[in-house]
Coordinates of C-alpha atoms and ligand atoms in Angstrom, one line a residue:
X91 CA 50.8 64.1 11.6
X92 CA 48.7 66.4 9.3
X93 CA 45.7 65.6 8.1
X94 CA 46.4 66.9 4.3
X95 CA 49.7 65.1 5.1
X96 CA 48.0 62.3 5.6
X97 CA 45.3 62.5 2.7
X98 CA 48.2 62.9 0.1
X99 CA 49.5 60.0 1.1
X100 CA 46.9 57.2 1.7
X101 CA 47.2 53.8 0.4
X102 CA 44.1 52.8 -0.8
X103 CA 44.2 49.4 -2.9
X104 CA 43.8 45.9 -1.5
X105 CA 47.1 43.5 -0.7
X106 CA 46.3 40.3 -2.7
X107 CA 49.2 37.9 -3.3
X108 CA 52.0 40.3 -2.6
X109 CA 50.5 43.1 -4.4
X110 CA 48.4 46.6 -4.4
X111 CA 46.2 46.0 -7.0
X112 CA 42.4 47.4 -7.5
X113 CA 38.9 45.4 -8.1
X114 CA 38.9 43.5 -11.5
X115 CA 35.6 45.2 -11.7
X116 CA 37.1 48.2 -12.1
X117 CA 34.6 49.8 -9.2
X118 CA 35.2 51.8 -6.0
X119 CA 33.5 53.4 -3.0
X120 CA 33.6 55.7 -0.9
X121 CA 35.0 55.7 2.7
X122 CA 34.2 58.8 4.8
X123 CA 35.5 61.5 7.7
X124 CA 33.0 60.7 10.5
X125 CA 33.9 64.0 12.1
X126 CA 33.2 66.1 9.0
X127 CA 31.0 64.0 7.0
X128 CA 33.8 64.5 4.2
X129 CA 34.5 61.9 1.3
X130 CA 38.5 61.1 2.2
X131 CA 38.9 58.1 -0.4
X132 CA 37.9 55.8 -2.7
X133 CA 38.7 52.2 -2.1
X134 CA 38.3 49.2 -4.5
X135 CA 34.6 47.5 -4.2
X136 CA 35.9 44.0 -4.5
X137 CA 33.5 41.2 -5.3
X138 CA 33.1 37.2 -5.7
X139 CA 35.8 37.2 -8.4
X140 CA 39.0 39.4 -6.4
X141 CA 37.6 37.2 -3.1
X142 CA 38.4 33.7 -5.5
X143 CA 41.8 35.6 -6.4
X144 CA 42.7 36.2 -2.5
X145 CA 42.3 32.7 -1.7
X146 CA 43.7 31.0 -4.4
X147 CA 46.9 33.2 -3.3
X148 CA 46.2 33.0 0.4
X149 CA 46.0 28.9 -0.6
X150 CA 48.5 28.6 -2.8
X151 CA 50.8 30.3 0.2
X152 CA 49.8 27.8 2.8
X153 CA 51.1 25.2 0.7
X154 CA 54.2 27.0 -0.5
X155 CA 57.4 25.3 1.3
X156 CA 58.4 28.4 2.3
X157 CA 55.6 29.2 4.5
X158 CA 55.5 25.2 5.5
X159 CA 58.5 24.7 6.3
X160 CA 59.7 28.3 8.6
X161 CA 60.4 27.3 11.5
X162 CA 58.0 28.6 14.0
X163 CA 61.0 30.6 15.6
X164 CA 60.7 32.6 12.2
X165 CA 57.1 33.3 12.4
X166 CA 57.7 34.8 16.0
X167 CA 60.5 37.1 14.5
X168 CA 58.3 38.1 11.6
X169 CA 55.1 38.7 13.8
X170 CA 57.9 40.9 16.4
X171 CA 59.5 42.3 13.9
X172 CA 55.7 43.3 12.6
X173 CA 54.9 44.8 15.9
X174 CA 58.4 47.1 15.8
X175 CA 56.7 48.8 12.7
X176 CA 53.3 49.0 13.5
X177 CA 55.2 51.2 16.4
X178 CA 57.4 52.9 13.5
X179 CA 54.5 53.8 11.7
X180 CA 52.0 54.6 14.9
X181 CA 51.9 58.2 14.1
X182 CA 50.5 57.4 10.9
X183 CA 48.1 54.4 11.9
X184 CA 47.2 56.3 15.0
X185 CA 46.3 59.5 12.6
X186 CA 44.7 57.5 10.3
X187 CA 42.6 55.6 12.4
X188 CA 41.0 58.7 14.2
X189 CA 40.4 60.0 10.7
X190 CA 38.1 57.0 9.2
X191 CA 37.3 56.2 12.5
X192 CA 36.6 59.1 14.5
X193 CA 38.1 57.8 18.1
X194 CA 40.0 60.5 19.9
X195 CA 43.6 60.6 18.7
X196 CA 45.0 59.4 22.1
X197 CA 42.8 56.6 22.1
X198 CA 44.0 55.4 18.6
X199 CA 47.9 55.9 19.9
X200 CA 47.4 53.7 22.9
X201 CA 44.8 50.7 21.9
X202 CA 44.9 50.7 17.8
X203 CA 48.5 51.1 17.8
X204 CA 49.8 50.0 21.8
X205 CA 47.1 47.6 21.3
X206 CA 47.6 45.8 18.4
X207 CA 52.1 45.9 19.0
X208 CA 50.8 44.1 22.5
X209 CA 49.0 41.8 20.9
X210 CA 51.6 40.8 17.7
X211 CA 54.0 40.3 20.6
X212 CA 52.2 38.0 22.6
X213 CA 50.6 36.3 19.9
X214 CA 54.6 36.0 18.5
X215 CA 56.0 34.1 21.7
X216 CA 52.9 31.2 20.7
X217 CA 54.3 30.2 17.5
X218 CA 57.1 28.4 19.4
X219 CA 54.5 26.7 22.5
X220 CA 52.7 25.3 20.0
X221 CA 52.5 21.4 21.3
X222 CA 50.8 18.4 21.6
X223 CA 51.6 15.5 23.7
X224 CA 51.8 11.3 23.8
X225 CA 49.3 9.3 24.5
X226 CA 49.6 5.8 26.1
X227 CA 47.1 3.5 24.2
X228 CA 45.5 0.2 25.4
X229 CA 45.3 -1.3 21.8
X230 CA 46.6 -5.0 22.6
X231 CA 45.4 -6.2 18.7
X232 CA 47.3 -8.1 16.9
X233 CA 48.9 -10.3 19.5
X234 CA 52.2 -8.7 19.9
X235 CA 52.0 -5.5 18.3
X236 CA 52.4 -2.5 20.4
X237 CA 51.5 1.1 19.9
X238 CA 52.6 4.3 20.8
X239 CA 50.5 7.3 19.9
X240 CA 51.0 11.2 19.6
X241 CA 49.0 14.3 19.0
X242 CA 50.1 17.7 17.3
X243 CA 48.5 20.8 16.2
X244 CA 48.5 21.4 12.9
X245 CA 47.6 24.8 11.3
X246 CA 43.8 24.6 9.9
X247 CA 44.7 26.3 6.9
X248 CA 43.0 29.7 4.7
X249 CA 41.8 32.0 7.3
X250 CA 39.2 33.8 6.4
X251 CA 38.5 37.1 8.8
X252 CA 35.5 39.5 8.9
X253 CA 35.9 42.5 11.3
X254 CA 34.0 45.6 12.3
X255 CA 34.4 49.1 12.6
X256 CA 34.5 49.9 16.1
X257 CA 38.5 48.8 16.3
X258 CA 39.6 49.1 13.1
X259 CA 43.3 47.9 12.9
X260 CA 43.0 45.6 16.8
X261 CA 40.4 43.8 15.6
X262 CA 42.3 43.0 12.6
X263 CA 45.0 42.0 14.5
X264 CA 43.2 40.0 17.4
X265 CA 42.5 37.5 14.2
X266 CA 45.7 37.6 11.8
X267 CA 48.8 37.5 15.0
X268 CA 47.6 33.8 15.9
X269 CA 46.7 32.9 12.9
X270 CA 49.7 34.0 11.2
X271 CA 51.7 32.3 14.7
X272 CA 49.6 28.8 14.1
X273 CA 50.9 29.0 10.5
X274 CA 47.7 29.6 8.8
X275 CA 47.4 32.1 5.6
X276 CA 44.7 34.8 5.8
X277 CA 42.5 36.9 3.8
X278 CA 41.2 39.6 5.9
X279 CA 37.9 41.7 4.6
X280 CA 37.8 44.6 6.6
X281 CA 34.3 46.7 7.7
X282 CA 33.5 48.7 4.2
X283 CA 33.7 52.1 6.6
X284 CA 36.9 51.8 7.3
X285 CA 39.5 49.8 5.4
X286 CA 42.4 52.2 5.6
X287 CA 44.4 50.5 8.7
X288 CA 43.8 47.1 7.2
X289 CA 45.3 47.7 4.1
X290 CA 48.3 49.5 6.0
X291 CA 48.7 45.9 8.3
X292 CA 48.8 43.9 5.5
X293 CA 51.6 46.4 3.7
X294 CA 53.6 46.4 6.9
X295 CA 53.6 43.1 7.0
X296 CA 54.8 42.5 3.6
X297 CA 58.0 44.8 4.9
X298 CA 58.5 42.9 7.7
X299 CA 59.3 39.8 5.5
X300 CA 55.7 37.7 5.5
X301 CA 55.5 35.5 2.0
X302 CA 53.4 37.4 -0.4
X303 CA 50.0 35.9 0.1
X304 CA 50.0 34.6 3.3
X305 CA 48.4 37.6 4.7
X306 CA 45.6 39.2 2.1
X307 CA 42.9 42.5 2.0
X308 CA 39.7 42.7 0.1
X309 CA 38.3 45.7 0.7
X310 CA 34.4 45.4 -0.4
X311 CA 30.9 45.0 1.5
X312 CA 29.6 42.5 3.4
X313 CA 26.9 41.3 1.0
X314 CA 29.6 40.3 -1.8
X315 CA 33.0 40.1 -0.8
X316 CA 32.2 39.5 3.0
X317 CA 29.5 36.7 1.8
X318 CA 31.5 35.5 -1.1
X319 CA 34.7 34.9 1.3
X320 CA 32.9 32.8 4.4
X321 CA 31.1 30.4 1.5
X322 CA 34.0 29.8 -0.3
X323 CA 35.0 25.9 -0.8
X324 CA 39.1 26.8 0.1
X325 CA 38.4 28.8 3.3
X326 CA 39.2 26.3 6.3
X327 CA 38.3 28.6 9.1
X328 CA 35.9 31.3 9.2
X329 CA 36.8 34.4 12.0
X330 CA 34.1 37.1 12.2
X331 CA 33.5 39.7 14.8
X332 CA 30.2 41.9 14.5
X333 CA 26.8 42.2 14.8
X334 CA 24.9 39.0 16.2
X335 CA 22.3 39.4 13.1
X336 CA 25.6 38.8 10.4
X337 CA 26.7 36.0 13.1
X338 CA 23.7 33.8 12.7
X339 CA 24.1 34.1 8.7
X340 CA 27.9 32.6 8.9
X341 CA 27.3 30.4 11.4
X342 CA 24.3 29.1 9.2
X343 CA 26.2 29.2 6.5
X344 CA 29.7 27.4 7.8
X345 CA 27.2 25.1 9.6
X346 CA 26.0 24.1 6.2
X347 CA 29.8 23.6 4.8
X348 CA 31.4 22.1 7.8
X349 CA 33.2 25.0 8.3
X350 CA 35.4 25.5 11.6
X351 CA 33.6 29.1 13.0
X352 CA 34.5 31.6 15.5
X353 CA 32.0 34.4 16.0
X354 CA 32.3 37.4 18.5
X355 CA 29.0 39.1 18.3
X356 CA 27.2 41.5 20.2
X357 CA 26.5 43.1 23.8
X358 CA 24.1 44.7 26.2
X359 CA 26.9 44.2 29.2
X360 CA 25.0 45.1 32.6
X361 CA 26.7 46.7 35.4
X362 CA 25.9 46.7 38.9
X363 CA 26.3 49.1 41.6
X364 CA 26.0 47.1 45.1
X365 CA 25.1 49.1 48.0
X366 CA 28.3 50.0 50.0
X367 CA 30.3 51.6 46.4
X368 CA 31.3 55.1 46.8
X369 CA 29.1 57.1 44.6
X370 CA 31.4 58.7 42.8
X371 CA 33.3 56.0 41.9
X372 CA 30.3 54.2 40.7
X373 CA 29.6 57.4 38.3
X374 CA 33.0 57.5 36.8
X375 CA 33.2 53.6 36.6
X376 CA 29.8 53.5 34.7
X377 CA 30.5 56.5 32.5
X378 CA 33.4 55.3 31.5
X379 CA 31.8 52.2 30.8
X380 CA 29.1 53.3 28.2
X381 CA 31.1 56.2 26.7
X382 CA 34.3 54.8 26.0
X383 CA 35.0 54.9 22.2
X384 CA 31.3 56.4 21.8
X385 CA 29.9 53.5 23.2
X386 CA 30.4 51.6 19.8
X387 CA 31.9 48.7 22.2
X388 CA 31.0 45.0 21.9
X389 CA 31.1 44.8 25.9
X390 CA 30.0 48.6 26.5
X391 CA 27.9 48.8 29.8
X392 CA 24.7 49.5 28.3
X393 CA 22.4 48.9 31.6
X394 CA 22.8 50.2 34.5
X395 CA 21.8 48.2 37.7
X396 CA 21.8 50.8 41.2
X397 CA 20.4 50.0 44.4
X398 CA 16.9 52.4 44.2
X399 CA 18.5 54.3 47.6
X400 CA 21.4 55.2 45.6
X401 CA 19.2 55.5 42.3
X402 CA 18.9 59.5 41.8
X403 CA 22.1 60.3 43.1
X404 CA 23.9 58.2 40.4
X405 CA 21.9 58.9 37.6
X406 CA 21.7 62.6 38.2
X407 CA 25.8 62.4 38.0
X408 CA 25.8 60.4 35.2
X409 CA 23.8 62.8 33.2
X410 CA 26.0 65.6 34.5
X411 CA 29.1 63.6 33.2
X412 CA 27.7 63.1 29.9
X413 CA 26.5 67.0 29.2
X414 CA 30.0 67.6 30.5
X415 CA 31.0 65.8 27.7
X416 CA 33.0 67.8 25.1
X417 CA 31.9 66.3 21.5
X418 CA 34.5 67.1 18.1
X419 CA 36.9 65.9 16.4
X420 CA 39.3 62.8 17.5
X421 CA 42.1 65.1 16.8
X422 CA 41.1 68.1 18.6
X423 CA 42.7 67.7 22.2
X424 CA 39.8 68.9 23.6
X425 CA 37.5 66.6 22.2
X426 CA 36.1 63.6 25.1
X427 CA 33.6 61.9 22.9
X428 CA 34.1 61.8 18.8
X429 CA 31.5 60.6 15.7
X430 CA 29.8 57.6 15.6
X431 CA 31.3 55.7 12.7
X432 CA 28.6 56.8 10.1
X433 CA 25.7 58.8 8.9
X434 CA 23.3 55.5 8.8
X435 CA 24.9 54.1 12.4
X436 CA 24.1 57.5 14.0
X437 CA 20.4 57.4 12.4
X438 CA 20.0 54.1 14.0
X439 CA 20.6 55.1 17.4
X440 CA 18.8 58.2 17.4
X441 CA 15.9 56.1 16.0
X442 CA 16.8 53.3 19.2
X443 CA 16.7 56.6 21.9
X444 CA 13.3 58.0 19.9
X445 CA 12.1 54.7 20.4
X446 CA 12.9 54.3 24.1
X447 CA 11.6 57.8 24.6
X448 CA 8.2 56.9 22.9
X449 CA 8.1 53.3 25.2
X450 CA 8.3 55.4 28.9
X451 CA 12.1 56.0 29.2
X452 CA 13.1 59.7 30.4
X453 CA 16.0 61.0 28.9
X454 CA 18.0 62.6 31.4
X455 CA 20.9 63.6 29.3
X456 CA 21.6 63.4 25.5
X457 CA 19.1 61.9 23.7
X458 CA 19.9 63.6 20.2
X459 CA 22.0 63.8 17.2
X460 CA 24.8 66.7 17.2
X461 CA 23.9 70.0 15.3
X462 CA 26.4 70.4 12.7
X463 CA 28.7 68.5 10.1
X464 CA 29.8 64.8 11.8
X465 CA 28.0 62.3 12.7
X466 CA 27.7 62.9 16.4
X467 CA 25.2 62.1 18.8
X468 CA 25.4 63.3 22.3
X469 CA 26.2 61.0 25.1
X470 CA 22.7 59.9 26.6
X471 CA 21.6 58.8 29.5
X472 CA 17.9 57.2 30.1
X473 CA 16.2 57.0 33.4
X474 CA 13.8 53.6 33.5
X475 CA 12.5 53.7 36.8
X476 CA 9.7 51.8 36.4
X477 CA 11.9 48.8 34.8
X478 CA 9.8 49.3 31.5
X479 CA 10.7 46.7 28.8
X480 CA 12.4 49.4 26.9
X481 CA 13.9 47.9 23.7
X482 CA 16.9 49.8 24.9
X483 CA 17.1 47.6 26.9
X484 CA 17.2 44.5 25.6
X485 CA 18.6 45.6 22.1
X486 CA 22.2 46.4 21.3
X487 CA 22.5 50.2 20.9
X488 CA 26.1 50.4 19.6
X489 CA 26.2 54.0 21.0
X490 CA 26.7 56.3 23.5
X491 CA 23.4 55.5 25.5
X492 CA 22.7 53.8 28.9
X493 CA 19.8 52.8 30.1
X494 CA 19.2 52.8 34.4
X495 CA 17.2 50.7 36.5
X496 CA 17.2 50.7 40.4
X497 CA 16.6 47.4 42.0
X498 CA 15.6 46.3 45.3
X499 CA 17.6 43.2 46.3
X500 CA 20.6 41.7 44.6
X501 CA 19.1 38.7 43.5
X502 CA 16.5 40.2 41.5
X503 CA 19.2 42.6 39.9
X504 CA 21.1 39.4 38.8
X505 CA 18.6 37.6 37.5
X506 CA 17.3 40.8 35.8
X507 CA 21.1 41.2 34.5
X508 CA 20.8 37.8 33.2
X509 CA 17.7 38.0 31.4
X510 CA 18.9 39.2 28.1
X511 CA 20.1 37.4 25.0
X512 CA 23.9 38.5 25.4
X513 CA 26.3 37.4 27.6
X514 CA 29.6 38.9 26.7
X515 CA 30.4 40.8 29.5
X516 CA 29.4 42.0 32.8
X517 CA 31.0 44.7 35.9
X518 CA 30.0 45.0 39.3
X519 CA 31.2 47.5 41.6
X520 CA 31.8 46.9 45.9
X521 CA 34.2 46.2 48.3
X522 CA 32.2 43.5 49.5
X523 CA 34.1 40.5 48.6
X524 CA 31.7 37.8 49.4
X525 CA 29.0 39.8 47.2
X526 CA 31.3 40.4 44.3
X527 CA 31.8 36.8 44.3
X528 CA 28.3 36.0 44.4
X529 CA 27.2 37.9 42.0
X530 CA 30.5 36.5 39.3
X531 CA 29.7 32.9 39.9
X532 CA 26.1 34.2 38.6
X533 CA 26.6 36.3 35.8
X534 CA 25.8 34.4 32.1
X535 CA 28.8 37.1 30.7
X536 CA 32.7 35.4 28.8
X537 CA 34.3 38.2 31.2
X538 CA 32.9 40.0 34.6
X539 CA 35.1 42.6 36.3
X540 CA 35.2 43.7 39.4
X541 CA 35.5 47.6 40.1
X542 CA 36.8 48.4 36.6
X543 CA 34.8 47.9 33.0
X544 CA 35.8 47.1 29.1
X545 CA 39.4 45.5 30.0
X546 CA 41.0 43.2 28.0
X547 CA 44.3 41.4 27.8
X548 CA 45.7 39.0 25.0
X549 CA 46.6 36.5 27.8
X550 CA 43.0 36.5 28.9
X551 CA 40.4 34.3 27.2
X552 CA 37.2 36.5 25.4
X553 CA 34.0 35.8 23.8
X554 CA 30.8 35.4 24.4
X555 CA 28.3 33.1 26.3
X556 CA 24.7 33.0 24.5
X557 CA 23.9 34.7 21.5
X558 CA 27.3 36.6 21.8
X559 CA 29.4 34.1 20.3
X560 CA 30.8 31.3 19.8
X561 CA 34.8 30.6 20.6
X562 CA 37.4 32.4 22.6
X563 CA 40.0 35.3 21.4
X564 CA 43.3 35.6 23.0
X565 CA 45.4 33.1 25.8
X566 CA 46.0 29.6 25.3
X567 CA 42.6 29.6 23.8
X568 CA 42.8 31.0 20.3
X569 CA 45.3 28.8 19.5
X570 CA 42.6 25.9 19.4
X571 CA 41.2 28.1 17.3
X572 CA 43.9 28.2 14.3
X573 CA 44.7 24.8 14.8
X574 CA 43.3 21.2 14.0
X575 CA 44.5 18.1 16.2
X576 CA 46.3 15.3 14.1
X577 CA 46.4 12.2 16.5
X578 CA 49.6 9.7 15.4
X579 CA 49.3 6.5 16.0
X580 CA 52.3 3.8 15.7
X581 CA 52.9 0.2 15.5
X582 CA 55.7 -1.4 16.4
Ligands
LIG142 P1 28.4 43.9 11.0 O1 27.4 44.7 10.3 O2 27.9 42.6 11.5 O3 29.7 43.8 10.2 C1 30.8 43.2 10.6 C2 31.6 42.7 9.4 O4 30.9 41.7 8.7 C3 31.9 43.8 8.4 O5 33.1 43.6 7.8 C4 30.7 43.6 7.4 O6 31.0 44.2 6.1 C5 30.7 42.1 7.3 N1 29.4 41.6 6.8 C6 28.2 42.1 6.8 N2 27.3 41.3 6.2 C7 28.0 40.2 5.9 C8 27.6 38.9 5.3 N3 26.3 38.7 4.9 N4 28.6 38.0 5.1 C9 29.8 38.2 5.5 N5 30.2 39.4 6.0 C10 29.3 40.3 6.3 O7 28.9 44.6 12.3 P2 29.3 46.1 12.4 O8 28.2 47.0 12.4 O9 30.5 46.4 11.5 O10 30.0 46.1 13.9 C11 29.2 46.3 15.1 C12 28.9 44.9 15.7 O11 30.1 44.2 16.0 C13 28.2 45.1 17.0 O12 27.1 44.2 17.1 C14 29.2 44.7 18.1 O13 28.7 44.2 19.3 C15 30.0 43.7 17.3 N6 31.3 43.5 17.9 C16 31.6 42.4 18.6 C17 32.9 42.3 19.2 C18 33.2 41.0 20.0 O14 34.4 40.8 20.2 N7 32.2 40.3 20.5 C19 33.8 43.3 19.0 C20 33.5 44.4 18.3 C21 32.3 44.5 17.7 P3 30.4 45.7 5.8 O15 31.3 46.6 6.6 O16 30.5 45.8 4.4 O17 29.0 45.7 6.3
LIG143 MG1 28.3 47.0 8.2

């Protein structure tokens, strides 16, 4: 699709009740071409007052009969039928995606728009497996009465869902298909960088025959409309995916309100190299690792774990891969590493490699910002031989940069791969089944691979262990999540 195409055409006003309709304050902001640094809209700035308006519809819907009463086979043919146009529309999503976003265009075809049509469809086949089951009770009181008891799963209600910028339209999707298929309503505030898909989803699913209201948009910034939505008295269930910081400040505050939480927070995913893998496959397997989608991945694998006999060899191959690297935009089809999402995102992690310089870390590749329009910094690579206590290494970067350490023996590579704050995921790389095992029964990480990095699945749980979260996405799991238990109890 063509860009000016594209910019002639975007939708740009939040989906509240039904509607397109702007902030009742009247204000806007701007949302940006990471690649050029170019303004490409304007989108409404919504505050307290169009948050109160999204859930009073988003409310309003859950109780509606309509939505009450469809039959959960009907919410499986809306969310399928949802997935068939997300596909219809993929060009469009895809192109706009790589736009706001900046991810390589191929990369927003297969996971924004494969992705998220996987996910609708899987999500879809839960609304009808939705059960609970009887319970034999031991009441004997009154003499003579019997009981017979039941549980089911009932939909928790308003949904409210905070997502980042890293996967614009999945992440959107990994919270509103199960909520939708538990029967929940949903107001969704996407990241204020890039709200385009967002509004798109929610539009799309308005065509695909959802009630008006059940699924909402504010577009706005965390501070108002983001705060305003997780504090607000109608909002059963608070779903937020971000940074760890923003975490602890909903959790607080839906700790404070008896508010059910999810939170998928941040990273610093270790991997580890054992002896016996082939070197080359350990240098694609962690490149691929750190620089996939810019590293601006929750589970990107940020530290690097090598024996210290294979330590030069894989570092010095992972610097050539990243100055291989050709930077530019997601729509170029030469481009293998786009932006960073924004001006004060890439200033943060070229202040996070300055820093790791400054602390004893030698940059072997990268280690700068991009000359030129675009907010690009080039894929880096940071050699920390001496196993310095780099803040790199114990703080989320967010961004194409690794940080290496050789080890010694395996143990003390585990334990040094456990001593971080994080624990969302975790790769290690042999052939050596009874190490692989060894070290996956050890790792403090919601997902550890084995030979491969950064996969995910909607039939496989996700989240993180420590300070990366609380809750599981996807599987049998999330539907806990969008639903409360009633227990029924009868005497006969
Ligand atoms: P962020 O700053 O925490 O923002 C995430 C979302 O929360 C945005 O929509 C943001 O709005 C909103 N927000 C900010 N302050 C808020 C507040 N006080 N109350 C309510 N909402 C608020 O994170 P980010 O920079 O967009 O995303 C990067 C982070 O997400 C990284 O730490 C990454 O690890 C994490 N992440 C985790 C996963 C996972 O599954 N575990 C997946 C992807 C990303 P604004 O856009 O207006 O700031
Ligand atoms: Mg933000």
């Amino acid at each position: 699709m063509q860009i000016e195409e594209l910019l002639a055409n975007l939708h740009t006003q939040m989906i509240v009740g039904g509607r397109a309709v702007p902030a009742r304050s009247g204000k806007t902001f701007a949302v940006y071409d990471p690649a050029s640094g170019r303004e490409i809209a304007q989108v409404p700035d919504g505050d307290a007052d169009d948050v109160a308006a999204a859930v009073a519809v988003a409310k309003n819907a859950f109780e509606s009969s309509e939505w009450r009463r469809m039959p959960p086979a009907a919410r499986e043919h809306l969310l399928l039928k949802l997935a068939d146009l997300v596909e219809q529309h993929g060009d469009e999503l895809a192109a706009l995606e790589t736009l706001n976003q900046g991810k390589l265009l191929g990369f927003s075809r297969m996971l924004e728009v494969g992705g998220s049509a996987q996910w609708l469809r899987y999500m879809a086949g839960w609304a009808t497996k939705i059960e609970g089951s009887t319970v034999d009770l031991s009441l004997s009181f009154p003499p003579g009465v019997q009981y017979r008891a039941s549980t089911q799963r009932v939909p928790v209600g308003v949904v409210a869902a905070v997502v980042p910028w890293n996967f614009p339209l999945l992440m959107a999707v990994w919270k509103i298909a199960p909520a939708l298929a538990c029967g929940c309503t949903v107001v969704l505030k996407p990241a204020e960088e890039t709200p385009l898909t967002a509004i798109r989803l929610a539009e799309l699913a308005l065509e695909a025959g959802f009630p008006p209201g059940v699924l909402n948009v504010v577009t706005g910034r965390g501070e108002t409309a983001g705060a305003a939505l997780v504090r607000h008295p109608d909002v059963d269930k608070v779903t937020f995916t971000g940074s760890t910081e923003v975490g602890r400040l909903i959790g607080a505050q839906c700790g404070r309100d008896i508010r059910r939480v999810s939170l998928e927070l941040g990273g610093k995913s270790p991997v580890i190299v054992l002896d016996d893998c082939d070197p080359r496959k350990a240098i694609e397997g962690a490149a691929g690792a750190i620089f996939f989608n810019h590293g601006q991945v929750c589970t990107a694998g940020s530290r690097l774990y090598v024996p210290r006999s294979m330590y030069g060899q894989i570092v010095e191959g992972i610097a050539q891969v990243a100055n291989s690297l050709v930077l530019g935009s997601g729509f170029d089809e030469k481009t293998q590493m786009g932006p960073l999402v924004s001006s004060r995102h890439r200033d943060k992690v070229v202040g996070m490699i300055a820093e790791g310089r400054a602390q004893g870390g030698e940059i072997m590749a990268g280690g700068a910002a991009h000359d030129g329009a675009g907010y690009f910094v080039r894929p880096t690579v940071v050699a920390n031989e001496g196993r310095k206590p780099l803040s790199l290494v114990n703080e989320e970067v967010f961004g194409p940069v690794l940080v290496a350490m050789p080890y010694d023996d395996l143990e003390e590579a585990i334990s040094a791969a456990n001593s971080s704050e994080y624990g969302l995921g975790a790769s290690v790389w042999t052939n050596q089944l009874d190490k692989a095992l060894r070290v996956v029964d050890r790792m403090e990480a919601g997902t550890v691979w084995v030979n491969s990095h950064n996969m995910v699945d909607p039939a496989l749980p996700f989240g993180g262990f420590k300070s990366s979260g609380v809750g599981r996405e996807h599987g049998r799991a999330i539907i806990d999540a969008y639903t409360e238990t009633k227990s029924v109890c009868f005497a006969y």
